[in-house]
Amino acid sequence: MTAACGSSGGASGGDSGTIHVLVYGDAANKVEKQLVETFNKTSPVKVVLDTVPGADYQQKLQTVINTPQAPDVFFNWGGGSIQPFVKADLLLPLDGFIAKEPGLKDNFLPSVFNSAVVDGKPYGVPMRGTQPVLLFHNKKVLADAGLTAPKTWDELVTDAKALKAKGITPIALGGGDKWPTLMWFEYLYDRVAGPGLFQQALNGDKAAWASEDSRKALATLKELIDAGAFGTNFDSVKFTDGGAPALVAKGKAAFELMGSWYYSTQQDANPDFAKSGLGYTGFPSVSGGKGDQADVVGNTNNFYSVLKKTKHPEAAAAFLKLMYSDEFVQAQLAIGNLPTTTNTVNFLDTAASPAYSKYQYDLVKAAPSFQLSWDQAYPPSAMTSIHTAVQQFFNGKTDADGFIKAMQALPTS
Amino acid sequence: MTAKQPGAGVTRPGFGWAAPAAVFFLLFAIVPLLLVAVLSFTSWNGINEPKFNGLDNWTGLLHDPVMIESIGTTLLLTALGVAAQTPVSILLGVWAAGRQRNRAVLSAIYFVPLLLSATAVSVVWRAVLDPNFGVPSQLTWLFGDGNLLGTRSGAIGVLAFVGVWQFTPLHALIYQGGARAIPQVLYQAAAIDGAGRVRQFIHITLPQLRNTVITSTVLMVVGGLTTFDTVLILTQGGPGTDTTVSAYYMYQKAFKGFDFGAGSAIALVLVVVATLISLAVVRFTGYDRMRSTTEGL
């Protein structure tokens, strides 16, 4: 309401309106509130922070974005999540802001910044923390079996066989949630084919899915599944209700592939295990594969995008600049998030878990490619089909041909 | 019996009495239904203006294997629900209508599932059925590896079971009301004739509950066809598309895929199917002739 009143006067000099910033409502809002306060102290145009409970966020955004109630700046996941808005011509390309203030691009890690680039134009500035997917393990389980964390795919397969022989589920998987299953595909496609194949497919080249590399990635994964590495009941297990993490924490399973939030998940549910028993490595290399072993996949970060019809673009630009300020970085680190700015490295000592934060930061910084999760890179209409395809490939209901066909049928725009 | 029925001769209430309800029904049921019908002929992602695309959504659905599969799954779940709930709730309801000691306390306990939200119920069952830490891990002779929600038969079985567990109390309550309304003279006469409890149940209680059975069945059918919350929380339509019931498929299309046109078409299919089945139940059972069970008394 205040926005309508405040901005109705038009953008004359010394204008004092408000801009609305819509964010995903959760614990991280603490930092966002603090930044808004800082910003409002000096700016004539005031920022109003609107938080929407996480589960309802995407629906709410979709409903208001083309109405007079639309925010000026909003939280998103980059990639496919903003593509429909770009297509509907609702978003402001940020090249203008960046031309005036190159820091809006240069102060962020490039692999992260690039995942909010749509059709060659930047539409978002990273905020909050990065969430690369890592291979976690239970140190004690591996040590007891006389194994070490695998560096190559062949080692992982060997480890899996040895663990299975000991009656331990080699890899915990929350297949009931479906997206944890997808992570295995994302990494294998990267390691076998390199990041180019998925990018090609996303750009509409359906032949990419049927390529030699695509088939090889599927065959490699199939080999691990058939070896019983995931057990037999993974589709009845969820990550979100704590089922899969408990398997690892209690030593019933050795590995789990999961986003970097896994550390805090375990810290909440099994603090002692998180402290001393939880190990983490990057995803193994695949011999003969085209992908760089340093590539990562996951959620690169969240982003702020700006609506074209905002009456205060200057204020929005000024607000975005806070996303690489020292205050922002420190506040994010304090709540366990890992910002993707170039100055983050200066403050890593202040993180909730410095060693873990440093590991992640180095990983993301050195990554030649940071593949945004497939279900976020594709437009929202593709999500269900992707999840169904990966689940059916894993549980054997469909084969490589069926998977390829399902992926070729995805809407790319 | 020749005594005059109370209220006989009083004129029936006019339409005016129903007007407020009719207005609300028009505003919140009929108008949205018409809007959904219009939307089903458009392509709309919730952002741009809806664009008319003729029959695209409808031909799309016709050729969509998941839609066809979802109707089958929905009907299967509905049939399982009716088949399992009807006998249990009749027995429970008739029992609860009696005068036994402790009846009130026990029926109060039976009705507890009804008071819980479907969401809470689903979350609890999800935890109970966890293959590694829930009941299946303790009863491996019965559940094997516990992959209940990861197989088609297991997941459908769980969904049917949870639905039955939750809604049997409601139907038992309806049957309890029906059983209480049966005139005691019938039982007294039967007892004089030497009929035992079982014969009384088969020859008096069941026929007298005829209309209650229809009410309860229509409710079960409509409830079964619109099953949604348990699917959302327990299986999310999986594994694969094995438990993607039509109502959940509608939600997936409209609110996860932002394809409101296709979602609206599925919603309309559901409305039509539910209406047809309800009408068929009513027709088939002669409920439309509204024969009173106290006729001739």
XYZ file of C-alpha atoms in Angstrom:
710
model
C 0.000 0.000 0.000
C 2.764 2.394 0.886
C 4.441 1.650 -2.412
C 1.414 2.750 -4.367
C 1.193 5.991 -2.403
C 4.883 6.708 -2.328
C 5.694 6.138 -5.946
C 2.603 7.667 -7.540
C 4.327 11.043 -7.835
C 6.702 9.923 -10.575
C 10.461 9.970 -10.570
C 11.218 13.616 -10.071
C 14.450 14.711 -8.380
C 14.800 13.937 -4.682
C 11.990 11.455 -4.943
C 11.275 9.595 -1.740
C 9.308 6.472 -2.549
C 9.651 2.879 -1.524
C 10.687 -0.295 -3.298
C 9.408 -3.698 -2.329
C 11.800 -6.625 -2.060
C 10.117 -10.047 -2.048
C 12.083 -12.871 -0.416
C 11.696 -16.540 0.438
C 10.703 -16.629 4.094
C 13.058 -18.613 6.330
C 15.816 -18.224 8.893
C 18.042 -16.299 6.447
C 15.601 -13.369 6.555
C 17.522 -12.217 9.605
C 20.362 -11.038 7.373
C 18.005 -9.524 4.828
C 16.258 -7.481 7.513
C 19.588 -6.223 8.762
C 20.652 -5.141 5.252
C 17.372 -3.338 4.674
C 17.862 -1.404 7.892
C 21.379 -0.442 6.834
C 20.154 0.636 3.417
C 17.235 2.665 4.711
C 19.479 4.688 7.018
C 21.016 6.562 4.102
C 18.683 6.116 1.151
C 15.825 8.501 0.384
C 14.001 5.617 -1.299
C 13.145 3.103 1.399
C 13.191 -0.643 0.966
C 10.263 -2.667 2.306
C 11.052 -6.345 2.822
C 8.165 -8.742 2.130
C 8.725 -12.327 3.240
C 6.584 -15.213 1.999
C 6.807 -18.595 3.769
C 9.100 -20.831 1.705
C 6.566 -23.466 0.716
C 4.283 -20.818 -0.800
C 6.965 -18.592 -2.286
C 6.973 -19.702 -5.912
C 3.184 -19.764 -6.203
C 2.886 -16.311 -4.628
C 5.574 -14.884 -6.923
C 3.970 -16.345 -10.022
C 0.587 -14.930 -9.000
C 1.675 -11.345 -8.336
C 4.525 -10.771 -10.752
C 2.395 -9.408 -13.565
C 0.012 -7.426 -11.378
C 0.182 -3.977 -9.774
C 1.162 -5.754 -6.535
C 4.405 -6.998 -8.091
C 7.585 -6.383 -6.083
C 10.445 -4.252 -7.443
C 13.147 -6.785 -6.574
C 12.621 -10.503 -5.887
C 14.437 -13.633 -4.750
C 14.838 -16.527 -7.235
C 16.996 -19.516 -8.206
C 18.323 -18.118 -11.495
C 18.215 -20.250 -14.662
C 14.871 -21.710 -15.622
C 13.141 -20.237 -12.585
C 13.240 -16.742 -14.112
C 13.080 -17.748 -17.765
C 9.266 -17.449 -18.035
C 9.497 -13.933 -16.587
C 12.233 -12.962 -19.041
C 10.109 -14.317 -21.885
C 7.132 -12.307 -20.665
C 9.418 -9.231 -20.782
C 8.959 -8.492 -17.083
C 12.596 -8.369 -15.972
C 15.204 -5.681 -16.302
C 18.470 -6.843 -17.911
C 21.204 -5.717 -15.555
C 23.780 -4.677 -18.229
C 22.870 -1.026 -17.636
C 23.567 -1.280 -13.908
C 26.799 -3.186 -14.562
C 28.027 -0.636 -17.117
C 27.728 2.065 -14.440
C 29.003 -0.111 -11.617
C 31.183 -3.000 -12.879
C 31.423 -4.308 -9.309
C 27.914 -5.691 -9.673
C 29.474 -8.356 -11.842
C 33.163 -8.436 -10.959
C 32.702 -8.931 -7.243
C 30.981 -12.295 -7.713
C 32.460 -15.680 -8.598
C 31.847 -16.042 -12.361
C 30.582 -19.645 -12.272
C 27.826 -18.517 -9.930
C 27.013 -15.193 -11.572
C 26.531 -16.931 -14.921
C 23.624 -19.083 -13.789
C 21.315 -16.056 -13.788
C 22.298 -15.167 -17.351
C 19.406 -15.826 -19.731
C 19.805 -15.460 -23.507
C 23.197 -13.845 -22.984
C 21.999 -11.143 -20.586
C 22.459 -11.024 -16.819
C 19.183 -10.875 -14.877
C 20.261 -11.493 -11.331
C 22.810 -10.702 -8.660
C 23.780 -13.495 -6.228
C 22.530 -13.220 -2.654
C 22.601 -15.676 0.282
C 24.967 -18.686 -0.037
C 26.104 -21.259 -2.549
C 25.008 -24.911 -2.287
C 27.356 -27.243 -4.197
C 26.578 -30.955 -4.034
C 29.258 -32.985 -2.230
C 29.848 -36.665 -1.552
C 29.522 -37.102 2.209
C 30.571 -40.178 4.130
C 30.660 -41.741 7.555
C 34.365 -41.814 8.477
C 34.001 -44.655 10.945
C 32.129 -46.921 8.547
C 34.809 -46.458 5.883
C 37.643 -46.960 8.361
C 36.058 -50.118 9.781
C 35.820 -51.543 6.280
C 39.409 -50.568 5.562
C 38.374 -48.148 2.845
C 39.141 -44.551 1.989
C 36.963 -41.928 0.361
C 37.015 -42.662 -3.400
C 38.737 -40.327 -5.824
C 37.673 -42.190 -8.942
C 34.465 -43.838 -10.074
C 36.121 -47.262 -10.125
C 37.131 -46.815 -6.488
C 33.542 -45.897 -5.625
C 32.249 -49.053 -7.300
C 34.888 -51.163 -5.513
C 34.038 -49.523 -2.165
C 30.350 -50.144 -2.786
C 30.911 -53.825 -3.427
C 33.068 -54.200 -0.329
C 30.518 -52.393 1.859
C 27.660 -54.420 0.492
C 29.523 -57.616 1.262
C 29.730 -56.413 4.865
C 25.956 -55.911 5.014
C 26.105 -52.115 4.917
C 24.100 -50.130 2.396
C 26.911 -48.451 0.449
C 25.017 -45.281 -0.483
C 22.036 -43.705 1.273
C 19.500 -42.192 -1.097
C 16.284 -40.318 -0.346
C 14.596 -41.514 -3.541
C 11.143 -40.617 -2.245
C 12.022 -36.948 -2.700
C 13.253 -37.623 -6.266
C 15.607 -34.611 -6.449
C 18.365 -36.417 -4.500
C 18.279 -39.116 -7.206
C 18.676 -36.431 -9.858
C 21.997 -35.342 -8.338
C 23.617 -38.614 -9.475
C 22.645 -37.928 -13.072
C 23.873 -34.339 -12.909
C 27.337 -35.391 -11.785
C 27.703 -38.403 -14.070
C 26.696 -36.435 -17.135
C 29.214 -33.777 -16.186
C 32.051 -36.222 -15.560
C 31.389 -38.370 -18.645
C 30.299 -35.771 -21.195
C 31.423 -32.486 -19.697
C 29.097 -29.555 -18.982
C 28.507 -28.926 -22.681
C 26.068 -31.754 -23.266
C 23.489 -30.575 -20.779
C 23.835 -26.997 -21.974
C 23.220 -28.162 -25.538
C 20.149 -30.104 -24.482
C 18.865 -27.146 -22.485
C 19.266 -24.960 -25.547
C 16.901 -27.258 -27.398
C 19.250 -29.739 -29.099
C 17.380 -32.960 -28.359
C 20.002 -35.061 -30.145
C 22.338 -34.411 -27.212
C 20.341 -36.809 -25.036
C 20.754 -39.608 -27.562
C 24.489 -39.059 -27.991
C 27.198 -41.611 -27.275
C 28.263 -39.719 -24.127
C 24.729 -39.589 -22.801
C 24.379 -43.340 -23.180
C 27.746 -43.885 -21.551
C 26.754 -41.781 -18.538
C 23.557 -43.784 -18.142
C 25.378 -47.108 -18.529
C 27.965 -46.101 -15.900
C 25.249 -45.139 -13.458
C 23.276 -48.277 -14.204
C 26.311 -50.356 -13.315
C 26.414 -48.801 -9.843
C 22.676 -49.284 -9.322
C 22.846 -52.891 -10.451
C 25.717 -53.536 -8.063
C 23.193 -52.810 -5.298
C 25.000 -49.685 -4.164
C 21.768 -47.946 -3.182
C 20.071 -50.933 -1.589
C 16.577 -51.881 -2.694
C 14.218 -49.616 -0.761
C 15.601 -46.162 -1.608
C 12.309 -44.986 -3.138
C 10.620 -45.464 0.243
C 13.250 -43.312 1.959
C 13.201 -39.523 2.037
C 15.862 -36.960 2.712
C 13.367 -34.330 3.837
C 12.053 -36.323 6.800
C 15.531 -37.247 7.979
C 15.351 -40.890 6.833
C 18.399 -40.904 4.561
C 20.703 -38.763 6.742
C 19.918 -41.034 9.708
C 21.162 -44.039 7.717
C 24.579 -42.399 7.369
C 24.715 -40.981 10.888
C 23.833 -44.347 12.434
C 26.376 -46.221 10.316
C 23.807 -48.210 8.327
C 25.041 -46.559 5.135
C 28.440 -45.175 4.171
C 27.902 -42.405 1.599
C 25.315 -39.825 0.651
C 25.414 -37.357 -2.226
C 23.817 -34.139 -1.055
C 23.914 -30.339 -1.161
C 26.201 -28.483 1.199
C 23.309 -27.929 3.631
C 23.885 -31.572 4.624
C 26.347 -30.443 7.240
C 23.774 -28.365 9.106
C 21.148 -31.084 8.574
C 23.385 -33.538 10.426
C 24.353 -30.901 12.976
C 20.663 -30.459 13.840
C 19.761 -34.132 14.016
C 23.033 -35.824 15.013
C 25.373 -33.179 16.450
C 28.062 -35.609 17.634
C 28.236 -37.282 14.254
C 28.472 -33.945 12.428
C 31.324 -32.914 14.682
C 33.579 -35.933 14.433
C 32.165 -38.597 12.127
C 31.128 -36.745 8.983
C 33.554 -36.642 6.070
C 33.156 -34.884 2.737
C 34.805 -34.961 -0.693
C 34.035 -33.841 -4.190
C 32.436 -36.162 -6.722
C 34.881 -38.785 -8.101
C 36.393 -38.573 -11.563
C 35.317 -40.954 -14.304
C 38.167 -42.367 -16.351
C 37.961 -41.468 -20.010
C 35.335 -38.836 -19.234
C 35.385 -35.377 -20.777
C 34.350 -33.481 -17.659
C 36.801 -31.763 -15.345
C 36.989 -33.372 -11.926
C 36.791 -29.885 -10.416
C 33.343 -29.212 -11.929
C 30.520 -28.977 -9.430
C 26.750 -29.160 -9.639
C 24.037 -27.923 -7.289
C 22.293 -24.695 -6.516
C 24.811 -22.054 -7.496
C 23.125 -19.494 -5.253
C 19.920 -17.526 -4.973
C 19.565 -14.289 -6.871
C 17.876 -10.907 -6.741
C 16.232 -9.893 -9.998
C 14.723 -6.503 -10.787
C 11.389 -5.854 -12.447
C 11.351 -3.705 -15.538
C 8.502 -1.551 -14.322
C 10.160 -0.510 -11.067
C 9.879 3.234 -10.561
C 13.193 3.406 -8.730
C 15.856 1.520 -10.711
C 18.647 3.598 -9.141
C 17.563 2.614 -5.662
C 17.317 -1.033 -6.746
C 20.869 -0.852 -8.145
C 22.116 0.718 -4.933
C 20.440 -2.009 -2.904
C 22.028 -4.735 -5.049
C 25.446 -3.262 -4.351
C 25.028 -4.290 -0.717
C 25.204 -7.925 -1.872
C 28.999 -7.769 -1.921
C 29.508 -5.514 1.064
C 31.616 -6.741 3.983
C 28.605 -6.452 6.259
C 26.594 -8.788 4.031
C 29.352 -11.393 3.782
C 29.952 -11.479 7.528
C 26.280 -11.668 8.383
C 25.722 -14.558 5.924
C 28.735 -16.496 7.196
C 27.505 -16.075 10.757
C 24.279 -17.943 9.942
C 26.128 -20.718 8.082
C 25.634 -19.494 4.498
C 28.574 -19.200 2.136
C 28.296 -16.071 -0.034
C 29.781 -16.214 -3.528
C 31.563 -12.881 -3.558
C 35.268 -12.463 -4.165
C 35.769 -10.928 -0.714
C 34.236 -13.905 1.123
C 37.688 -15.428 1.478
C 38.710 -12.588 3.844
C 36.082 -13.530 6.382
C 36.071 -17.328 6.278
C 37.575 -17.477 9.794
C 34.348 -16.040 11.155
C 32.183 -18.789 9.618
C 30.171 -21.209 11.738
C 32.540 -23.998 10.636
C 35.628 -22.385 9.063
C 37.238 -25.551 7.643
C 34.021 -26.643 5.965
C 33.311 -23.168 4.604
C 36.834 -22.861 3.271
C 36.608 -26.251 1.574
C 33.391 -25.265 -0.136
C 34.627 -21.829 -1.105
C 37.771 -23.207 -2.721
C 35.751 -25.861 -4.490
C 33.297 -23.372 -5.969
C 35.988 -20.835 -6.780
C 38.130 -23.365 -8.618
C 35.212 -24.944 -10.464
C 35.497 -24.489 -14.237
C 31.762 -25.168 -14.391
C 29.012 -24.950 -11.776
C 25.994 -26.748 -13.215
C 22.706 -25.471 -11.815
C 20.443 -28.386 -10.792
C 18.628 -29.668 -13.870
C 15.199 -29.155 -12.340
C 16.069 -25.492 -11.749
C 17.835 -24.969 -15.058
C 14.801 -26.145 -17.055
C 11.586 -24.113 -16.872
C 9.200 -25.150 -14.058
C 6.936 -27.071 -16.439
C 9.695 -29.664 -16.938
C 10.311 -30.452 -13.265
C 7.803 -33.270 -12.808
C 8.888 -35.056 -15.984
C 12.557 -34.881 -14.978
C 11.822 -36.284 -11.522
C 9.688 -39.092 -12.932
C 12.327 -40.039 -15.503
C 15.192 -40.247 -13.009
C 13.113 -42.230 -10.538
C 11.995 -44.724 -13.165
C 15.515 -45.177 -14.504
C 16.816 -45.842 -10.999
C 14.150 -48.364 -10.028
C 14.418 -50.147 -13.356
C 10.962 -49.312 -14.671
C 12.520 -47.666 -17.707
C 15.813 -48.226 -19.542
C 18.262 -45.857 -21.200
C 16.049 -45.505 -24.288
C 13.038 -44.639 -22.124
C 15.058 -42.096 -20.155
C 16.413 -40.474 -23.309
C 12.925 -40.281 -24.776
C 11.563 -38.670 -21.620
C 14.329 -36.073 -21.569
C 13.843 -35.309 -25.254
C 10.167 -34.610 -24.584
C 10.960 -31.876 -22.041
C 9.784 -28.352 -22.823
C 12.861 -26.158 -23.192
C 11.084 -22.829 -23.331
C -50.681 -46.159 12.087
C -53.183 -43.471 11.319
C -51.885 -40.711 13.538
C -51.336 -37.518 11.610
C -47.673 -36.781 10.920
C -46.515 -33.712 12.811
C -46.175 -30.751 10.482
C -48.474 -32.158 7.857
C -50.543 -29.434 6.195
C -47.907 -26.751 6.762
C -46.836 -25.340 3.387
C -43.322 -26.144 2.228
C -40.780 -23.327 2.603
C -40.515 -21.158 -0.534
C -37.437 -20.517 -2.612
C -36.750 -17.419 -0.544
C -35.404 -19.594 2.242
C -32.778 -21.049 -0.024
C -31.785 -17.749 -1.612
C -28.775 -16.923 0.605
C -27.340 -20.386 0.148
C -28.078 -20.277 -3.573
C -26.247 -16.974 -3.967
C -23.197 -18.323 -2.161
C -23.268 -21.502 -4.196
C -23.485 -19.500 -7.403
C -20.654 -17.201 -6.368
C -18.238 -19.757 -4.948
C -19.065 -22.906 -6.908
C -20.780 -22.197 -10.201
C -18.881 -19.063 -11.234
C -15.421 -20.568 -10.517
C -16.497 -23.729 -12.318
C -17.399 -21.708 -15.397
C -14.099 -19.827 -15.194
C -12.236 -23.127 -15.024
C -14.195 -24.298 -18.059
C -13.082 -21.194 -19.970
C -9.472 -21.595 -18.786
C -9.405 -25.159 -20.082
C -9.479 -23.753 -23.609
C -6.538 -21.430 -23.009
C -2.832 -21.636 -22.545
C -1.954 -19.715 -19.388
C 1.164 -19.771 -17.225
C -0.261 -17.382 -14.665
C 1.854 -14.486 -15.912
C 0.791 -13.499 -19.393
C -2.782 -13.011 -20.508
C -4.489 -16.388 -21.062
C -4.438 -17.205 -24.795
C -7.199 -19.249 -26.374
C -5.751 -22.397 -27.892
C -8.927 -24.199 -28.817
C -8.965 -27.879 -27.995
C -5.186 -28.190 -27.505
C -5.405 -28.946 -23.785
C -8.130 -31.500 -24.381
C -6.462 -33.351 -27.221
C -3.258 -33.184 -25.180
C -4.984 -34.924 -22.266
C -6.508 -37.509 -24.547
C -3.058 -38.481 -25.764
C -1.371 -38.150 -22.399
C -0.586 -41.630 -21.028
C -0.160 -40.194 -17.525
C -3.699 -38.752 -17.586
C -5.165 -42.055 -18.651
C -3.100 -43.911 -16.069
C -4.158 -41.398 -13.410
C -7.857 -42.047 -14.030
C -7.245 -45.780 -13.637
C -5.289 -45.240 -10.415
C -7.985 -42.922 -9.061
C -10.756 -45.421 -9.777
C -8.713 -48.255 -8.275
C -8.109 -46.297 -5.066
C -11.769 -45.294 -4.889
C -12.934 -48.881 -5.369
C -10.490 -50.154 -2.735
C -11.721 -47.472 -0.355
C -15.403 -48.293 -0.813
C -14.814 -52.039 -0.617
C -12.777 -51.827 2.565
C -14.634 -49.065 4.390
C -18.255 -50.066 3.863
C -18.333 -53.368 5.800
C -16.079 -52.102 8.580
C -17.977 -48.877 9.094
C -21.398 -50.588 9.014
C -20.327 -53.016 11.737
C -18.654 -50.291 13.762
C -21.568 -47.878 13.335
C -24.241 -50.429 14.268
C -22.191 -51.481 17.252
C -21.743 -47.884 18.360
C -25.500 -47.320 18.081
C -26.141 -49.921 20.762
C -26.256 -49.498 24.494
C -23.253 -51.556 25.661
C -21.130 -50.450 28.539
C -17.939 -48.520 27.636
C -19.449 -47.912 24.229
C -19.127 -44.134 24.507
C -15.477 -44.290 25.546
C -14.503 -46.808 22.883
C -16.312 -44.981 20.085
C -14.631 -41.753 21.126
C -11.280 -43.503 20.614
C -12.364 -44.905 17.247
C -13.263 -41.424 16.072
C -9.856 -39.909 16.819
C -8.420 -40.350 13.270
C -11.283 -38.246 11.978
C -10.173 -35.318 14.083
C -6.646 -35.267 12.680
C -5.831 -33.354 9.516
C -4.940 -35.520 6.541
C -1.558 -33.818 6.490
C -0.755 -34.806 10.064
C -2.014 -38.319 9.396
C 0.206 -38.673 6.349
C 3.288 -37.365 8.104
C 2.771 -39.808 10.965
C 2.266 -42.792 8.634
C 5.276 -41.779 6.610
C 7.399 -42.014 9.757
C 5.786 -45.262 10.907
C 6.445 -46.845 7.499
C 10.073 -45.747 7.135
C 11.760 -48.923 5.874
C 14.918 -48.539 7.961
C 13.676 -47.042 11.215
C 9.909 -47.633 11.234
C 7.699 -50.662 11.730
C 8.879 -52.533 8.578
C 12.437 -52.715 9.941
C 11.085 -54.608 12.968
C 8.785 -56.914 11.017
C 11.010 -57.985 8.160
C 9.226 -61.339 7.841
C 6.125 -59.394 6.827
C 7.502 -56.378 4.988
C 10.723 -57.717 3.451
C 13.004 -54.797 2.670
C 10.227 -52.360 3.565
C 10.054 -50.848 0.104
C 6.346 -50.105 0.540
C 6.225 -46.635 -0.993
C 8.738 -47.536 -3.704
C 6.588 -50.075 -5.535
C 3.252 -49.610 -7.264
C 1.340 -52.215 -5.293
C 2.909 -51.153 -2.008
C 2.271 -47.452 -2.518
C -1.332 -47.970 -3.610
C -1.879 -50.309 -0.684
C -0.507 -47.729 1.755
C -2.633 -44.927 0.271
C -5.781 -47.070 0.435
C -4.980 -48.161 3.978
C -4.343 -44.630 5.242
C -7.562 -43.408 3.591
C -9.558 -46.212 5.169
C -7.933 -45.660 8.527
C -8.787 -41.995 8.411
C -12.309 -42.009 7.004
C -13.871 -45.163 8.445
C -14.823 -43.204 11.604
C -16.788 -40.676 9.550
C -18.775 -43.388 7.852
C -19.208 -45.293 11.098
C -20.684 -42.090 12.506
C -23.140 -41.879 9.618
C -24.126 -45.519 10.094
C -24.485 -44.973 13.805
C -27.039 -42.240 13.091
C -28.808 -44.476 10.596
C -28.910 -47.424 12.970
C -30.291 -45.302 15.804
C -33.155 -44.185 13.580
C -34.388 -47.762 13.045
C -37.645 -48.181 14.995
C -37.134 -50.466 17.999
C -40.528 -52.115 17.371
C -38.994 -54.000 14.451
C -36.411 -55.636 16.702
C -38.997 -56.324 19.380
C -41.245 -58.039 16.858
C -38.332 -60.037 15.459
C -37.264 -61.114 18.940
C -40.788 -62.377 19.626
C -40.587 -64.338 16.387
C -37.368 -65.891 17.640
C -34.829 -64.178 15.361
C -31.280 -64.019 16.756
C -28.937 -61.047 16.572
C -27.390 -62.086 13.282
C -30.752 -62.589 11.581
C -31.970 -59.290 13.003
C -28.888 -57.622 11.560
C -29.334 -59.174 8.105
C -33.096 -58.825 7.829
C -33.771 -55.603 9.698
C -30.667 -53.482 10.175
C -29.159 -53.843 6.691
C -32.379 -53.178 4.731
C -33.200 -50.271 7.009
C -29.756 -48.785 6.387
C -30.346 -48.793 2.616
C -30.429 -45.030 2.248
C -27.517 -44.576 4.642
C -25.420 -46.925 2.521
C -26.098 -44.741 -0.497
C -25.231 -41.506 1.314
C -22.052 -43.013 2.676
C -21.057 -44.558 -0.658
C -21.532 -41.306 -2.553
C -19.347 -39.575 0.024
C -16.701 -42.300 -0.272
C -16.731 -42.133 -4.055
C -16.419 -38.368 -4.192
C -13.757 -38.466 -1.469
C -11.877 -41.206 -3.324
C -11.983 -39.374 -6.635
C -10.561 -36.221 -5.083
C -7.829 -37.923 -3.006
C -4.985 -35.470 -2.892
C -3.336 -34.636 0.417
C -2.233 -38.155 1.284
C -0.668 -38.522 -2.183
C 1.049 -35.153 -1.886
C 2.738 -36.081 1.364
C 3.175 -39.844 1.191
C 4.225 -40.492 -2.407
C 4.186 -37.290 -4.485
C 2.652 -39.342 -7.235
C 5.539 -41.816 -7.241
C 7.248 -44.122 -7.691
C 7.354 -42.788 -11.232
C 3.723 -42.005 -11.995
C 2.333 -45.035 -10.179
C 0.265 -43.098 -7.655
C -0.353 -39.953 -9.681
C -4.099 -39.718 -9.081
C -6.032 -37.240 -11.206
C -6.376 -34.592 -8.495
C -2.643 -34.694 -7.859
C -1.914 -34.597 -11.587
C -4.064 -31.478 -11.818
C -2.013 -29.883 -9.042
C 1.241 -30.901 -10.741
C 0.191 -29.395 -14.056
C -1.275 -26.190 -12.674
C 0.819 -25.305 -9.660
C 4.146 -27.033 -10.217
C 4.340 -26.741 -13.999
C 2.384 -23.476 -14.190
C 0.206 -24.815 -17.001
C -3.174 -23.656 -15.738
C -4.970 -24.492 -18.996
C -4.122 -28.183 -18.817
C -4.760 -28.180 -15.059
C -8.227 -26.734 -15.626
C -9.024 -29.403 -18.208
C -8.087 -32.144 -15.716
C -10.216 -30.431 -13.060
C -13.202 -30.470 -15.407
C -12.679 -34.141 -16.228
C -12.760 -34.823 -12.487
C -15.968 -32.819 -12.034
C -17.651 -34.686 -14.856
C -16.474 -38.137 -13.747
C -17.414 -37.516 -10.097
C -20.858 -36.209 -11.084
C -21.507 -39.152 -13.396
C -20.449 -41.724 -10.839
C -22.508 -40.086 -8.076
C -25.538 -39.966 -10.364
C -24.997 -43.590 -11.304
C -24.838 -44.650 -7.654
C -28.042 -42.750 -6.896
C -29.808 -44.102 -9.965
C -28.641 -47.664 -9.599
C -29.759 -47.876 -5.993
C -33.147 -46.276 -6.509
C -32.272 -43.465 -4.152
C -33.779 -40.969 -6.561
C -37.242 -42.330 -5.798
C -36.572 -41.472 -2.162
C -38.412 -44.473 -0.783
C -38.776 -44.059 2.943
C -37.512 -46.908 5.102
C -40.406 -46.364 7.483
C -43.033 -46.884 4.809
C -45.894 -48.977 6.078
C -45.003 -48.578 9.722
